[in-house]
CSV table of C-alpha atoms in Angstrom, one decimal:
chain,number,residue,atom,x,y,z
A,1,UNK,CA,129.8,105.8,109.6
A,2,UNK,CA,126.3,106.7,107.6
A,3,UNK,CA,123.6,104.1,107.2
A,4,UNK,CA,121.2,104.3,105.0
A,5,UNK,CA,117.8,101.9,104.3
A,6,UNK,CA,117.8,102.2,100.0
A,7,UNK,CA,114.1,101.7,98.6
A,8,UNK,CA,112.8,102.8,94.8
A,9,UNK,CA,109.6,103.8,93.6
A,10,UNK,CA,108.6,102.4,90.1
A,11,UNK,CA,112.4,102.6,89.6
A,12,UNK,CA,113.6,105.9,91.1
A,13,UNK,CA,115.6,105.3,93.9
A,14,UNK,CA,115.4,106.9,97.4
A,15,UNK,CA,118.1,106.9,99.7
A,16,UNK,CA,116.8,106.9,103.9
A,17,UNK,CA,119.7,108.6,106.2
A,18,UNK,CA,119.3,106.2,109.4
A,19,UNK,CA,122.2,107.8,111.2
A,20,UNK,CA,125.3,109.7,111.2
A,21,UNK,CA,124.1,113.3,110.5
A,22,UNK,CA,125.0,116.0,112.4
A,23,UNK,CA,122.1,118.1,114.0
A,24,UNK,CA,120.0,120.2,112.0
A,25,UNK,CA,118.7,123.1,113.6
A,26,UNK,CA,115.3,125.1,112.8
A,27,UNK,CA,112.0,124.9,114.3
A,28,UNK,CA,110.2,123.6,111.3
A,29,UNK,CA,111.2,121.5,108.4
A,30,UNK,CA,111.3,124.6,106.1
A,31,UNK,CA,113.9,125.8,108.9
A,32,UNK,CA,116.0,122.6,109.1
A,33,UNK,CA,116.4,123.0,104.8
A,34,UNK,CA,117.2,126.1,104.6
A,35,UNK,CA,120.2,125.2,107.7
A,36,UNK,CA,121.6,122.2,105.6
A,37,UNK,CA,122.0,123.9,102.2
A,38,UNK,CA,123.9,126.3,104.3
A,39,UNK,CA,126.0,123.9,106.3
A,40,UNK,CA,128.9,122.1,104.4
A,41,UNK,CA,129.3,119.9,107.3
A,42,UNK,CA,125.6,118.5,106.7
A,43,UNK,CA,126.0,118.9,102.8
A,44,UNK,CA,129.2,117.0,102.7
A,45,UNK,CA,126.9,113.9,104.4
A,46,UNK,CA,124.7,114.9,101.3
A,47,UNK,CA,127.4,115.3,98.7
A,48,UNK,CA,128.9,111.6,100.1
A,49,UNK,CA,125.7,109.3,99.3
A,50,UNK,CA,124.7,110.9,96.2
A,51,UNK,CA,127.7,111.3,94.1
A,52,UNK,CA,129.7,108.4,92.8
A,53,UNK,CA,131.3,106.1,93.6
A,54,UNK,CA,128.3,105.7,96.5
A,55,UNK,CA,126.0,107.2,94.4
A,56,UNK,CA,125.0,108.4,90.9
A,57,UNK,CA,124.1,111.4,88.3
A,58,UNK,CA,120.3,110.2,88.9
A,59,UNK,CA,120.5,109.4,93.2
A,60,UNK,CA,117.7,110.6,95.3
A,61,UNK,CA,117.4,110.2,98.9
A,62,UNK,CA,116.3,112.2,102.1
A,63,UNK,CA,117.1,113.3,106.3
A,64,UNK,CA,115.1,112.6,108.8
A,65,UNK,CA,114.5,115.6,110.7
A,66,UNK,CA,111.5,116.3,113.7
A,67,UNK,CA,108.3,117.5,112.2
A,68,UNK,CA,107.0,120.5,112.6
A,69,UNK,CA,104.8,119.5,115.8
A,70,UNK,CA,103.4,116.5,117.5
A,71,UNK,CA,100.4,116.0,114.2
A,72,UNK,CA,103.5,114.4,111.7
A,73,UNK,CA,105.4,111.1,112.8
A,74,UNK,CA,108.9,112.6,111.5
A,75,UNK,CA,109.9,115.7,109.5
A,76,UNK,CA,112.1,115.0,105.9
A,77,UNK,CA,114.3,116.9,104.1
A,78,UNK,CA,114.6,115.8,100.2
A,79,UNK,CA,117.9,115.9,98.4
A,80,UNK,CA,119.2,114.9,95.0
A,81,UNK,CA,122.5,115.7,93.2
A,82,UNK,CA,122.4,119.6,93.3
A,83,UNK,CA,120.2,120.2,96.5
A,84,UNK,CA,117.0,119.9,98.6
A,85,UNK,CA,113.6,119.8,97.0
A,86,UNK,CA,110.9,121.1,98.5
A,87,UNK,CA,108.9,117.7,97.7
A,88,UNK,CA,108.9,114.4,96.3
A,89,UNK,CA,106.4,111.9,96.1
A,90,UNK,CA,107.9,108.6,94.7
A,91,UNK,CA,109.7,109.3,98.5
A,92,UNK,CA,107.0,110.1,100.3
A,93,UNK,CA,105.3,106.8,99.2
A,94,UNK,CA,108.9,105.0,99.9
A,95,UNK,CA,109.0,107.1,103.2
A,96,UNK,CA,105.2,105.1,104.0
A,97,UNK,CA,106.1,101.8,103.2
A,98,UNK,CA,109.5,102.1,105.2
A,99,UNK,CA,107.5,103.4,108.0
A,100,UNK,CA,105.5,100.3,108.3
A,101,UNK,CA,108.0,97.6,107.5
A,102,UNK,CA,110.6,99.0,110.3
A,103,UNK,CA,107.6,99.2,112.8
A,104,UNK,CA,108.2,102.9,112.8
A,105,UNK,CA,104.7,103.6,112.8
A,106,UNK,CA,102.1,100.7,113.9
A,107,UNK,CA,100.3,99.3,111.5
A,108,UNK,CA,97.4,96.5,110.8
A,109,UNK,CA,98.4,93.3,109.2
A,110,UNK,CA,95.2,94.0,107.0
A,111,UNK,CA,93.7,97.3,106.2
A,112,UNK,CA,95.3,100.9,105.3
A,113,UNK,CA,97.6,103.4,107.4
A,114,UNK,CA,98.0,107.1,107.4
A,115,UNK,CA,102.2,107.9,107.8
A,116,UNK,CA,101.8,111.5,108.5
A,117,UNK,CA,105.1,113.5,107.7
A,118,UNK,CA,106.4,117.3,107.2
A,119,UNK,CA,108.1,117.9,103.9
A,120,UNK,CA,109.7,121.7,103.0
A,121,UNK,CA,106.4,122.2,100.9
A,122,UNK,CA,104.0,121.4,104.0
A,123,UNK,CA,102.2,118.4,105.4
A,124,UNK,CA,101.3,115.3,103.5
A,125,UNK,CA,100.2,112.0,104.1
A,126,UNK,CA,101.3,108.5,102.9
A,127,UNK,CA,98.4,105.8,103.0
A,128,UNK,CA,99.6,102.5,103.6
A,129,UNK,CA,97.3,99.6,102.7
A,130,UNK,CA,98.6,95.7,103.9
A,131,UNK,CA,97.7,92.7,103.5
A,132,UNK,CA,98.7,89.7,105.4
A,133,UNK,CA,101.2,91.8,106.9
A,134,UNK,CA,102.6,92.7,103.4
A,135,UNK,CA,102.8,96.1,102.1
A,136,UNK,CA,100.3,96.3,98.5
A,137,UNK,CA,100.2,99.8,98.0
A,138,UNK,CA,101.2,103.6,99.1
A,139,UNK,CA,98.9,106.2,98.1
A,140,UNK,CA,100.7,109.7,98.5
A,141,UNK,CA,97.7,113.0,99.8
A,142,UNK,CA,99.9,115.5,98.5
A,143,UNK,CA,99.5,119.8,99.5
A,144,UNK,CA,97.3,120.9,97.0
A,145,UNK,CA,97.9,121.4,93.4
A,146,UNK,CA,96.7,124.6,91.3
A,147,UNK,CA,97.6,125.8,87.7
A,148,UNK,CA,100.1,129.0,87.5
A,149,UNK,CA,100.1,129.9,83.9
A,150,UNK,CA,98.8,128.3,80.3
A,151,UNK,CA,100.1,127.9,76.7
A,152,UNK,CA,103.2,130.1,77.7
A,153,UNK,CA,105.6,130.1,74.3
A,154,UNK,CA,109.1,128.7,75.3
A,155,UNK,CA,110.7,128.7,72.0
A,156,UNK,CA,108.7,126.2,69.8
A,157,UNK,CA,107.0,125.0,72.7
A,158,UNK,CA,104.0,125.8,74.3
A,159,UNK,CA,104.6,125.4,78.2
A,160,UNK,CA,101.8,125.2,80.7
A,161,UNK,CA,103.1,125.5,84.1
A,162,UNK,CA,101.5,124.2,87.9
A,163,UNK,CA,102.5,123.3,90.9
A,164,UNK,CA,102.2,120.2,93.0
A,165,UNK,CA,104.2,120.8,95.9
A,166,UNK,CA,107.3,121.9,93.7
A,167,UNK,CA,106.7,123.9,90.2
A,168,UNK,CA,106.7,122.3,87.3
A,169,UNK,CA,106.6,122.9,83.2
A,170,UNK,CA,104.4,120.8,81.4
A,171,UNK,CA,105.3,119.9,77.8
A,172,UNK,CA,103.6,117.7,75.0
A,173,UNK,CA,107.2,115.6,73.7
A,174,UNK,CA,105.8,116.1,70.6
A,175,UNK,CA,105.6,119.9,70.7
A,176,UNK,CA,110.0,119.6,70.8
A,177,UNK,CA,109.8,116.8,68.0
A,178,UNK,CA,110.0,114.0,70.7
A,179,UNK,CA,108.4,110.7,72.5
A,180,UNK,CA,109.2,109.7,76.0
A,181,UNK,CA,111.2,107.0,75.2
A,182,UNK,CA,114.6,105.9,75.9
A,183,UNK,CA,115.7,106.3,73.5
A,184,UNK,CA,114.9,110.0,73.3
A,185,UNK,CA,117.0,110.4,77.0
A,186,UNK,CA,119.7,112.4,76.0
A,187,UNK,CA,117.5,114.9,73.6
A,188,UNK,CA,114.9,114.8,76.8
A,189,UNK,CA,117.6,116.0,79.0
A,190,UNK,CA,118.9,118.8,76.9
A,191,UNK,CA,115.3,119.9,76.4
A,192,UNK,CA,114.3,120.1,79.8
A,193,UNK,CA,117.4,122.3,81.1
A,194,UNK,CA,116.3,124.8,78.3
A,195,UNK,CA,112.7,124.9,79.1
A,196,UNK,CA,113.3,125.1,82.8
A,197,UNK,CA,116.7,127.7,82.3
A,198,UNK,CA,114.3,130.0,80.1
A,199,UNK,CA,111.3,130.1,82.4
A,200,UNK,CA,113.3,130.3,85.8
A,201,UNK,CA,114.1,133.6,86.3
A,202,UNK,CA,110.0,134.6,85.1
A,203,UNK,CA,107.0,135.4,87.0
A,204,UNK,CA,105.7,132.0,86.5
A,205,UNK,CA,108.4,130.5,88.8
A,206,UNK,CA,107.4,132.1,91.5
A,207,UNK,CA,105.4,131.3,94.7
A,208,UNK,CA,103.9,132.9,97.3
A,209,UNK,CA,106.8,131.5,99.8
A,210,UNK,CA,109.7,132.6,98.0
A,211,UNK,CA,111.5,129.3,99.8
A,212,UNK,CA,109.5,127.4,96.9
A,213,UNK,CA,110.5,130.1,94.0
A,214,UNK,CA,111.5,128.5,91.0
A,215,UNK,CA,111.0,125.6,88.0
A,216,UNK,CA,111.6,122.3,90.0
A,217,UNK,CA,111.3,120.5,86.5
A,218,UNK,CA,110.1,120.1,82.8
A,219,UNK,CA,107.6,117.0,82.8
A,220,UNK,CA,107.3,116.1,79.4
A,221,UNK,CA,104.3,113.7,78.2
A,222,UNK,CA,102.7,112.1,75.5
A,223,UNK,CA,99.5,111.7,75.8
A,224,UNK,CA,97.9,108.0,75.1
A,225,UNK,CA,93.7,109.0,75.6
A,226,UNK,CA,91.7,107.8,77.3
A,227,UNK,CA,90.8,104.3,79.6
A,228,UNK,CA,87.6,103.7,81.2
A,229,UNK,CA,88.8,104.8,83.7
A,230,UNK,CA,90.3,108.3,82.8
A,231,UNK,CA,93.3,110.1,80.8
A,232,UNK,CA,96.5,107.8,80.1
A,233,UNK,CA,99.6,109.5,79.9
A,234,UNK,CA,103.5,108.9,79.8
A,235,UNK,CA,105.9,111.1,81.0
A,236,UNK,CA,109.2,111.6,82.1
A,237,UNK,CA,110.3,114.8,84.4
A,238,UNK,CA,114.1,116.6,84.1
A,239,UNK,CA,114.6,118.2,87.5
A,240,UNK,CA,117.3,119.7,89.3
A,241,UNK,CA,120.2,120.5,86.6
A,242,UNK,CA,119.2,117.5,84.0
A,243,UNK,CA,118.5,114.9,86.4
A,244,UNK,CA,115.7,112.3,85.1
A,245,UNK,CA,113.2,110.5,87.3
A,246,UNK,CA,112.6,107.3,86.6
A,247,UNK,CA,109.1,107.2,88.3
A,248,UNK,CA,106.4,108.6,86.6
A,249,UNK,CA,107.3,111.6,89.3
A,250,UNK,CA,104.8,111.8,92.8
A,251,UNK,CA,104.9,115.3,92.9
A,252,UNK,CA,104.8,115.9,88.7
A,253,UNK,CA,101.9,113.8,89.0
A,254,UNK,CA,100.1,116.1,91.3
A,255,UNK,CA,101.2,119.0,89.1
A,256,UNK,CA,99.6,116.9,85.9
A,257,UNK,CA,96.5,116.4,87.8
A,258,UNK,CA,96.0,120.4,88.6
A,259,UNK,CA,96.3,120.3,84.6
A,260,UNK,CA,93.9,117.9,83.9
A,261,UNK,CA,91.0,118.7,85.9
A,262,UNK,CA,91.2,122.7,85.1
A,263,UNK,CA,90.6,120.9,81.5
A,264,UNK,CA,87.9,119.2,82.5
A,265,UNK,CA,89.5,115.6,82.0
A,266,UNK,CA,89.2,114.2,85.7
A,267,UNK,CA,85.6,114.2,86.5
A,268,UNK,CA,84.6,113.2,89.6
A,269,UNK,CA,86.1,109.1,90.0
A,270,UNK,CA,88.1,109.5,86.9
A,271,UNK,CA,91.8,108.1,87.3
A,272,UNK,CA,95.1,109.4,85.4
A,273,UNK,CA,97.0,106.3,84.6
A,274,UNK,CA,100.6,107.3,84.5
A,275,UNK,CA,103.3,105.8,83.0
A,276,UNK,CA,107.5,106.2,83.6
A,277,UNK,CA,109.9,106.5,80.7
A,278,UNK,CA,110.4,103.1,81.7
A,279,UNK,CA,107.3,101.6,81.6
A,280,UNK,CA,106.1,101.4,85.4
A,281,UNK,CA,103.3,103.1,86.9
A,282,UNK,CA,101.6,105.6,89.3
A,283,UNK,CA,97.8,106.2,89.2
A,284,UNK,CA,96.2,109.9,90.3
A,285,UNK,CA,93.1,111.2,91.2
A,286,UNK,CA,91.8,114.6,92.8
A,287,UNK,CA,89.8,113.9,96.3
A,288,UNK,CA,88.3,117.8,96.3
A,289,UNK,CA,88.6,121.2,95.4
A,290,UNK,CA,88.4,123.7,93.0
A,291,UNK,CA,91.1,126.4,91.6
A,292,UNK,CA,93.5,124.5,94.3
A,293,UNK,CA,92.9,120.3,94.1
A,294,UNK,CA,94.0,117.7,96.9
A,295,UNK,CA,95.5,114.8,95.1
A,296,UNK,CA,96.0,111.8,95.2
A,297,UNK,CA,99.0,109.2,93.9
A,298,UNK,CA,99.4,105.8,94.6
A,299,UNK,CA,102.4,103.2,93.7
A,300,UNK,CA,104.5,101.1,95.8
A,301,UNK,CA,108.1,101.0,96.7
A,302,UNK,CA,110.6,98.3,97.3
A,303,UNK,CA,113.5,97.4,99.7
A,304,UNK,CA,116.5,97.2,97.8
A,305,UNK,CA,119.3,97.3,100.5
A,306,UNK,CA,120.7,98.5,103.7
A,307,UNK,CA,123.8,100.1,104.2
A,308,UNK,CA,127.0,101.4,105.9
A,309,UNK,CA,129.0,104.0,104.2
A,310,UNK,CA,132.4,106.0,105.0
A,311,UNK,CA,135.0,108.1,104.1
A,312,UNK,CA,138.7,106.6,104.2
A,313,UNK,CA,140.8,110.1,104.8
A,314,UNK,CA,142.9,109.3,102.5
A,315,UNK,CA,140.8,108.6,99.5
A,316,UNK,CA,141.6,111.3,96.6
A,317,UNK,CA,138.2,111.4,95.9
A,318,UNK,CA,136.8,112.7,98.9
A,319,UNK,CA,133.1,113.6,98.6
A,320,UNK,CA,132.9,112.0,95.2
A,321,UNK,CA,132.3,113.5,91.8
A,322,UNK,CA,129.7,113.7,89.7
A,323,UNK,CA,128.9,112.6,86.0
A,324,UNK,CA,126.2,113.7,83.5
């Protein structure tokens, strides 16, 4: 038996393991990754909530794991239809407001608190802000976020790529003939797996700790001006092999904000508003830094179920399957 605690974020979901994994060993969570992708027994616990008929194509959920010492409340490994990530902020903020509600971590009925955790990419912090005991908002501090590479030609596309706990390639829509819109999905998709396929195997995929090698996603945005408050922008990021985040993306935001301020667009107090494919919203802003920024997203996420799932040994289906 597996239970799980189901959230989303502006619309992505995120899937919380409560219990029945098997141990994974490693002293830090970098460790404990690397261990599951190499374990089929602790996969197969992957592979069971994610594909259908328990999952989806577009599932997203996480282990809890021990941090990497006594300065983070828990440790989390990320997974999604074809692996582990090395981050994710729509669940890092579902990860803070789950950590309140259960009690996990103490919180005030009024007033914000920090959920410290250990993700693959390093430490970040959720901030939880309550009122009357109700959970308003989840800003995500993210590892910091730094440009790679600029105007790189991917076909008729001009990429620029930066990384935000995870690397990403960032993409005008228009630049590929496209909107983010719905009903631009399937052309979004195809789009994305090209970009990311052609710039994979390049220098500009690569990162200091070859653990976090390689294009996470393709965020492509259109780009709406400017508020009084900042940039506007829409987006929608293809990750994994051609999955599509509903969220405007926790971590793709960070890697948009990197963007943006080596542009000069985020001066000090200016605020990205950031919109999904679906129309709901993160906002982003950069606390400090320079070449490297520490940013700043905030959303909220949503209790959407708790569950118990198994596997009948005589199902056909085992693990599940997968459509795309």
């Amino acid at each position: 038996m597996i239970t799980t605690t189901d959230y989303h974020t502006a619309g992505e979901p995120f899937r919380i393991v409560t219990a029945g994994v098997p141990d994974i060993p490693g002293a830090t969570v970098l460790e404990r990754r690397a261990a599951a992708q190499a374990s089929a027994e602790i996969d197969a616990v992957r592979q069971l909530l994610v594909r259908e008929p328990r999952g989806h194509a577009d599932m997203y959920g996480c282990f809890l794991v021990p941090p990497d010492d006594d300065g983070a409340g828990f440790g989390v490994l990320f997974w999604h239809k074809d692996g582990y990530s090395t981050a994710c902020g729509h669940g890092t903020i579902a990860l803070g407001a789950w950590a309140v509600r259960t009690g996990r971590v103490p919180a005030a009925r009024d007033g914000d608190t920090e959920v410290v955790m250990d993700v693959p990419s390093g430490r970040v912090t959720a901030v939880v802000t309550c009122a009357g005991g109700v959970v308003r908002q989840v800003a995500f501090r993210n590892v910091d976020a730094y440009v790679i590479g600029r105007d790189i030609p991917v076909g008729s596309a001009r990429v620029d790529v930066s990384y935000g706990g995870a690397i990403y390639a960032s993409v005008p829509a228009s630049s590929v003939g496209l909107t983010v819109s719905p009903s631009h999905y399937t052309e979004l998709i195809a789009a994305g797996r090209e970009i990311k396929g052609a710039l994979n195997a390049t220098s500009w995929a690569s990162h200091a700790d070859s653990r976090l090698s390689g294009i996470y996603g393709t965020i492509f945005y259109d780009d709406l001006g400017d508020t009084p408050a900042g940039p506007h922008q829409r987006s929608v990021t293809i990750f994994a092999d051609g999955q599509v985040d509903r969220s405007p993306c926790g971590s793709g935001t960070s890697a948009r904000l990197a963007l943006l301020a080596a542009d000069g667009r985020l001066p000090s107090g200016a605020v990205l508003t950031h919109d999904s494919i679906i129309g709901t919203r993160f906002t982003g802003r950069v606390r400090s830094g320079g070449a490297a920024v520490a940013t700043e997203v905030s959303g909220n996420a949503y209790l959407t179920g708790e569950c118990a799932f198994s596997l009948d040994p005589d199902d056909e289906l085992g693990r599940g399957f997968v459509l795309r």
